């Protein structure tokens, strides 16, 4: 697919990206494609380490689907939502609800907080033309 990169924010644990991208997508493919946003920890030597990702699209669930639908309904306008980053490793496409249903278990935490240390939120801006 098509790839675009933001600028690198050096020595910043809470970077803010006031950047937008335009992806030209044919109207007949809007229900079939996804927008994957991956956050990386930049390394000057070697490869950068993925921190987490979010995948937006018509076939997604909850906020990931809602964000996509809002972008499609408002072309050329920035639509801003906060997202919790998911595990960036391939094959980890299931969300927490699906995992719980398969396991037949609940989180086990009294306060309902997730135990994933990689949970983080980033301000994601996309613009679909």
Short mmCIF file of N, CA and C in Angstrom, two decimals, residues 27-119:
data_model
loop_
_atom_site.label_atom_id
_atom_site.label_comp_id
_atom_site.label_asym_id
_atom_site.label_seq_id
_atom_site.Cartn_x
_atom_site.Cartn_y
_atom_site.Cartn_z
N UNK A 27 -13.30 5.83 -4.85
CA UNK A 27 -14.54 5.70 -4.06
C UNK A 27 -15.02 4.26 -3.96
N UNK A 28 -14.87 3.48 -5.02
CA UNK A 28 -15.36 2.10 -4.99
C UNK A 28 -14.51 1.18 -4.11
N UNK A 29 -13.38 1.66 -3.60
CA UNK A 29 -12.55 0.82 -2.71
C UNK A 29 -12.61 1.26 -1.25
N UNK A 30 -13.35 2.32 -0.95
CA UNK A 30 -13.38 2.85 0.42
C UNK A 30 -13.87 1.85 1.45
N UNK A 31 -14.74 0.92 1.06
CA UNK A 31 -15.24 -0.09 2.01
C UNK A 31 -14.31 -1.28 2.15
N UNK A 32 -13.25 -1.33 1.34
CA UNK A 32 -12.36 -2.49 1.33
C UNK A 32 -10.97 -2.20 1.91
N UNK A 33 -10.58 -0.93 1.96
CA UNK A 33 -9.23 -0.59 2.39
C UNK A 33 -9.20 -0.19 3.86
N UNK A 34 -8.01 -0.24 4.46
CA UNK A 34 -7.78 0.19 5.84
C UNK A 34 -6.67 1.22 5.86
N UNK A 35 -6.67 2.04 6.89
CA UNK A 35 -5.58 2.96 7.13
C UNK A 35 -4.88 2.49 8.40
N UNK A 36 -3.63 2.08 8.27
CA UNK A 36 -2.86 1.60 9.42
C UNK A 36 -1.86 2.68 9.82
N UNK A 37 -1.93 3.08 11.09
CA UNK A 37 -1.01 4.08 11.64
C UNK A 37 -0.14 3.36 12.67
N UNK A 38 1.17 3.35 12.43
CA UNK A 38 2.10 2.70 13.34
C UNK A 38 3.01 3.75 13.96
N UNK A 39 3.17 3.69 15.28
CA UNK A 39 4.05 4.60 16.01
C UNK A 39 5.35 3.86 16.29
N UNK A 40 6.47 4.47 15.90
CA UNK A 40 7.79 3.85 16.04
C UNK A 40 8.67 4.64 16.99
N UNK A 41 9.54 3.92 17.71
CA UNK A 41 10.60 4.55 18.51
C UNK A 41 11.81 4.60 17.59
N UNK A 42 12.18 5.80 17.17
CA UNK A 42 13.25 5.99 16.19
C UNK A 42 14.61 5.64 16.78
N UNK A 43 15.37 4.84 16.04
CA UNK A 43 16.75 4.51 16.41
C UNK A 43 17.66 4.98 15.28
N UNK A 44 18.70 5.73 15.61
CA UNK A 44 19.62 6.22 14.57
C UNK A 44 20.40 5.06 13.95
N UNK A 45 20.73 4.07 14.74
CA UNK A 45 21.42 2.88 14.24
C UNK A 45 20.46 1.71 14.22
N UNK A 46 20.43 0.99 13.12
CA UNK A 46 19.52 -0.16 13.03
C UNK A 46 18.11 0.29 12.72
N UNK A 47 17.17 -0.62 12.93
CA UNK A 47 15.77 -0.33 12.62
C UNK A 47 15.06 0.32 13.79
N UNK A 48 14.02 1.04 13.49
CA UNK A 48 13.20 1.65 14.54
C UNK A 48 12.26 0.59 15.12
N UNK A 49 11.96 0.71 16.41
CA UNK A 49 11.13 -0.28 17.09
C UNK A 49 9.67 0.16 17.10
N UNK A 50 8.75 -0.71 16.65
CA UNK A 50 7.32 -0.34 16.71
C UNK A 50 6.83 -0.31 18.15
N UNK A 51 6.11 0.75 18.51
CA UNK A 51 5.52 0.90 19.85
C UNK A 51 4.10 0.37 19.84
N UNK A 52 3.35 0.72 18.80
CA UNK A 52 1.96 0.27 18.70
C UNK A 52 1.36 0.76 17.41
N UNK A 53 0.13 0.32 17.15
CA UNK A 53 -0.54 0.74 15.92
C UNK A 53 -2.04 0.80 16.12
N UNK A 54 -2.69 1.47 15.19
CA UNK A 54 -4.15 1.51 15.13
C UNK A 54 -4.52 1.33 13.66
N UNK A 55 -5.58 0.57 13.41
CA UNK A 55 -6.04 0.31 12.05
C UNK A 55 -7.46 0.83 11.93
N UNK A 56 -7.66 1.77 11.00
CA UNK A 56 -8.97 2.35 10.76
C UNK A 56 -9.54 1.78 9.47
N UNK A 57 -10.86 1.57 9.45
CA UNK A 57 -11.49 1.09 8.23
C UNK A 57 -12.95 0.73 8.46
N UNK A 58 -13.67 0.57 7.37
CA UNK A 58 -15.10 0.22 7.41
C UNK A 58 -15.31 -1.14 8.08
N UNK A 59 -14.35 -2.05 7.93
CA UNK A 59 -14.49 -3.40 8.47
C UNK A 59 -13.99 -3.52 9.91
N UNK A 60 -13.60 -2.42 10.53
CA UNK A 60 -13.11 -2.44 11.91
C UNK A 60 -14.28 -2.32 12.89
N UNK A 61 -13.96 -2.23 14.19
CA UNK A 61 -15.01 -2.13 15.22
C UNK A 61 -14.87 -0.83 15.99
N UNK A 62 -15.94 -0.45 16.64
CA UNK A 62 -15.97 0.65 17.60
C UNK A 62 -15.37 1.93 17.05
N UNK A 63 -14.44 2.55 17.81
CA UNK A 63 -13.88 3.85 17.44
C UNK A 63 -13.11 3.80 16.13
N UNK A 64 -12.45 2.67 15.85
CA UNK A 64 -11.68 2.56 14.61
C UNK A 64 -12.61 2.64 13.39
N UNK A 65 -13.80 2.09 13.50
CA UNK A 65 -14.79 2.18 12.42
C UNK A 65 -15.43 3.57 12.40
N UNK A 66 -15.77 4.09 13.59
CA UNK A 66 -16.42 5.40 13.69
C UNK A 66 -15.53 6.49 13.08
N UNK A 67 -14.25 6.46 13.40
CA UNK A 67 -13.31 7.45 12.87
C UNK A 67 -13.27 7.37 11.34
N UNK A 68 -13.20 6.17 10.82
CA UNK A 68 -13.17 5.96 9.37
C UNK A 68 -14.44 6.54 8.71
N UNK A 69 -15.58 6.21 9.26
CA UNK A 69 -16.86 6.68 8.68
C UNK A 69 -16.92 8.21 8.70
N UNK A 70 -16.46 8.82 9.80
CA UNK A 70 -16.47 10.28 9.89
C UNK A 70 -15.54 10.91 8.84
N UNK A 71 -14.40 10.28 8.59
CA UNK A 71 -13.48 10.80 7.56
C UNK A 71 -14.11 10.71 6.17
N UNK A 72 -14.78 9.59 5.89
CA UNK A 72 -15.40 9.40 4.58
C UNK A 72 -16.55 10.38 4.38
N UNK A 73 -17.30 10.64 5.44
CA UNK A 73 -18.43 11.57 5.35
C UNK A 73 -18.01 13.03 5.29
N UNK A 74 -16.74 13.32 5.61
CA UNK A 74 -16.24 14.70 5.63
C UNK A 74 -14.93 14.81 4.86
N UNK A 75 -14.98 14.62 3.54
CA UNK A 75 -13.74 14.65 2.75
C UNK A 75 -13.00 15.98 2.89
N UNK A 76 -11.68 15.88 2.87
CA UNK A 76 -10.78 17.03 2.94
C UNK A 76 -10.89 17.83 4.24
N UNK A 77 -11.49 17.24 5.27
CA UNK A 77 -11.54 17.88 6.59
C UNK A 77 -10.80 16.98 7.58
N UNK A 78 -9.96 17.56 8.44
CA UNK A 78 -9.30 16.73 9.45
C UNK A 78 -10.33 16.23 10.49
N UNK A 79 -10.29 14.96 10.77
CA UNK A 79 -11.16 14.36 11.79
C UNK A 79 -10.23 13.82 12.87
N UNK A 80 -10.38 14.33 14.08
CA UNK A 80 -9.43 14.02 15.15
C UNK A 80 -10.08 13.12 16.20
N UNK A 81 -9.40 12.03 16.53
CA UNK A 81 -9.79 11.13 17.61
C UNK A 81 -8.54 10.63 18.31
N UNK A 82 -8.67 10.34 19.59
CA UNK A 82 -7.59 9.68 20.34
C UNK A 82 -7.83 8.18 20.25
N UNK A 83 -6.76 7.42 20.04
CA UNK A 83 -6.85 5.97 19.94
C UNK A 83 -5.86 5.32 20.90
N UNK A 84 -6.24 4.18 21.44
CA UNK A 84 -5.32 3.36 22.22
C UNK A 84 -4.55 2.50 21.23
N UNK A 85 -3.23 2.56 21.31
CA UNK A 85 -2.42 1.76 20.39
C UNK A 85 -2.51 0.29 20.74
N UNK A 86 -2.56 -0.54 19.70
CA UNK A 86 -2.59 -2.00 19.87
C UNK A 86 -1.19 -2.55 19.64
N UNK A 87 -1.01 -3.80 20.01
CA UNK A 87 0.26 -4.49 19.81
C UNK A 87 0.65 -4.44 18.33
N UNK A 88 1.87 -3.99 18.02
CA UNK A 88 2.25 -3.84 16.62
C UNK A 88 2.66 -5.14 15.93
N UNK A 89 2.78 -6.22 16.68
CA UNK A 89 3.27 -7.47 16.11
C UNK A 89 2.26 -8.06 15.13
N UNK A 90 2.75 -8.61 14.00
CA UNK A 90 1.83 -9.22 13.03
C UNK A 90 1.09 -10.39 13.66
N UNK A 91 -0.16 -10.57 13.24
CA UNK A 91 -0.95 -11.69 13.76
C UNK A 91 -1.71 -11.36 15.02
N UNK A 92 -1.51 -10.18 15.58
CA UNK A 92 -2.20 -9.77 16.81
C UNK A 92 -3.35 -8.84 16.48
N UNK A 93 -4.14 -9.20 15.49
CA UNK A 93 -5.21 -8.33 15.00
C UNK A 93 -6.44 -8.32 15.91
N UNK A 94 -6.59 -9.35 16.77
CA UNK A 94 -7.77 -9.40 17.63
C UNK A 94 -7.74 -8.27 18.64
N UNK A 95 -8.92 -7.72 18.93
CA UNK A 95 -8.95 -6.72 19.99
C UNK A 95 -9.23 -7.44 21.32
N UNK A 96 -9.16 -6.69 22.40
CA UNK A 96 -9.30 -7.28 23.74
C UNK A 96 -10.64 -7.99 23.93
N UNK A 97 -11.74 -7.42 23.39
CA UNK A 97 -13.05 -8.04 23.54
C UNK A 97 -13.09 -9.43 22.90
N UNK A 98 -12.50 -9.55 21.70
CA UNK A 98 -12.48 -10.84 21.01
C UNK A 98 -11.66 -11.86 21.80
N UNK A 99 -10.53 -11.43 22.35
CA UNK A 99 -9.70 -12.34 23.14
C UNK A 99 -10.44 -12.84 24.37
N UNK A 100 -11.17 -11.94 25.05
CA UNK A 100 -11.92 -12.33 26.24
C UNK A 100 -13.02 -13.32 25.89
N UNK A 101 -13.70 -13.09 24.77
CA UNK A 101 -14.77 -14.00 24.36
C UNK A 101 -14.21 -15.39 24.08
N UNK A 102 -13.06 -15.45 23.41
CA UNK A 102 -12.46 -16.74 23.09
C UNK A 102 -11.99 -17.45 24.36
N UNK A 103 -11.38 -16.71 25.26
CA UNK A 103 -10.87 -17.29 26.49
C UNK A 103 -11.98 -17.61 27.47
N UNK A 104 -13.11 -16.93 27.34
CA UNK A 104 -14.22 -17.10 28.26
C UNK A 104 -13.92 -16.52 29.63
N UNK A 105 -12.97 -15.62 29.68
CA UNK A 105 -12.54 -15.02 30.95
C UNK A 105 -12.70 -13.51 30.89
N UNK A 106 -12.68 -12.90 32.07
CA UNK A 106 -12.63 -11.44 32.15
C UNK A 106 -11.19 -11.05 32.45
N UNK A 107 -10.94 -9.78 32.51
CA UNK A 107 -9.61 -9.24 32.72
C UNK A 107 -8.99 -9.68 34.04
N UNK A 108 -9.81 -9.88 35.06
CA UNK A 108 -9.29 -10.29 36.36
C UNK A 108 -8.85 -9.12 37.22
N UNK A 109 -8.87 -7.93 36.71
CA UNK A 109 -8.49 -6.74 37.47
C UNK A 109 -9.72 -6.16 38.12
N UNK A 110 -9.61 -5.79 39.39
CA UNK A 110 -10.75 -5.24 40.12
C UNK A 110 -11.17 -3.88 39.58
N UNK A 111 -10.19 -3.05 39.23
CA UNK A 111 -10.54 -1.70 38.80
C UNK A 111 -10.83 -1.62 37.30
N UNK A 112 -10.72 -2.72 36.58
CA UNK A 112 -11.05 -2.75 35.16
C UNK A 112 -9.97 -2.19 34.26
N UNK A 113 -8.82 -1.83 34.83
CA UNK A 113 -7.74 -1.29 34.00
C UNK A 113 -7.02 -2.42 33.30
N UNK A 114 -6.56 -2.16 32.09
CA UNK A 114 -5.82 -3.17 31.33
C UNK A 114 -4.41 -3.27 31.88
N UNK A 115 -3.80 -4.44 31.69
CA UNK A 115 -2.47 -4.70 32.20
C UNK A 115 -1.41 -4.52 31.12
N UNK A 116 -1.77 -4.07 29.94
CA UNK A 116 -0.83 -3.94 28.83
C UNK A 116 -0.02 -2.66 29.00
N UNK A 117 1.28 -2.82 29.21
CA UNK A 117 2.15 -1.67 29.43
C UNK A 117 2.34 -0.84 28.17
N UNK A 118 1.96 -1.41 27.02
CA UNK A 118 2.13 -0.69 25.77
C UNK A 118 0.93 0.19 25.44
N UNK A 119 -0.11 0.16 26.26
CA UNK A 119 -1.26 1.03 25.99
C UNK A 119 -0.80 2.48 26.04
#
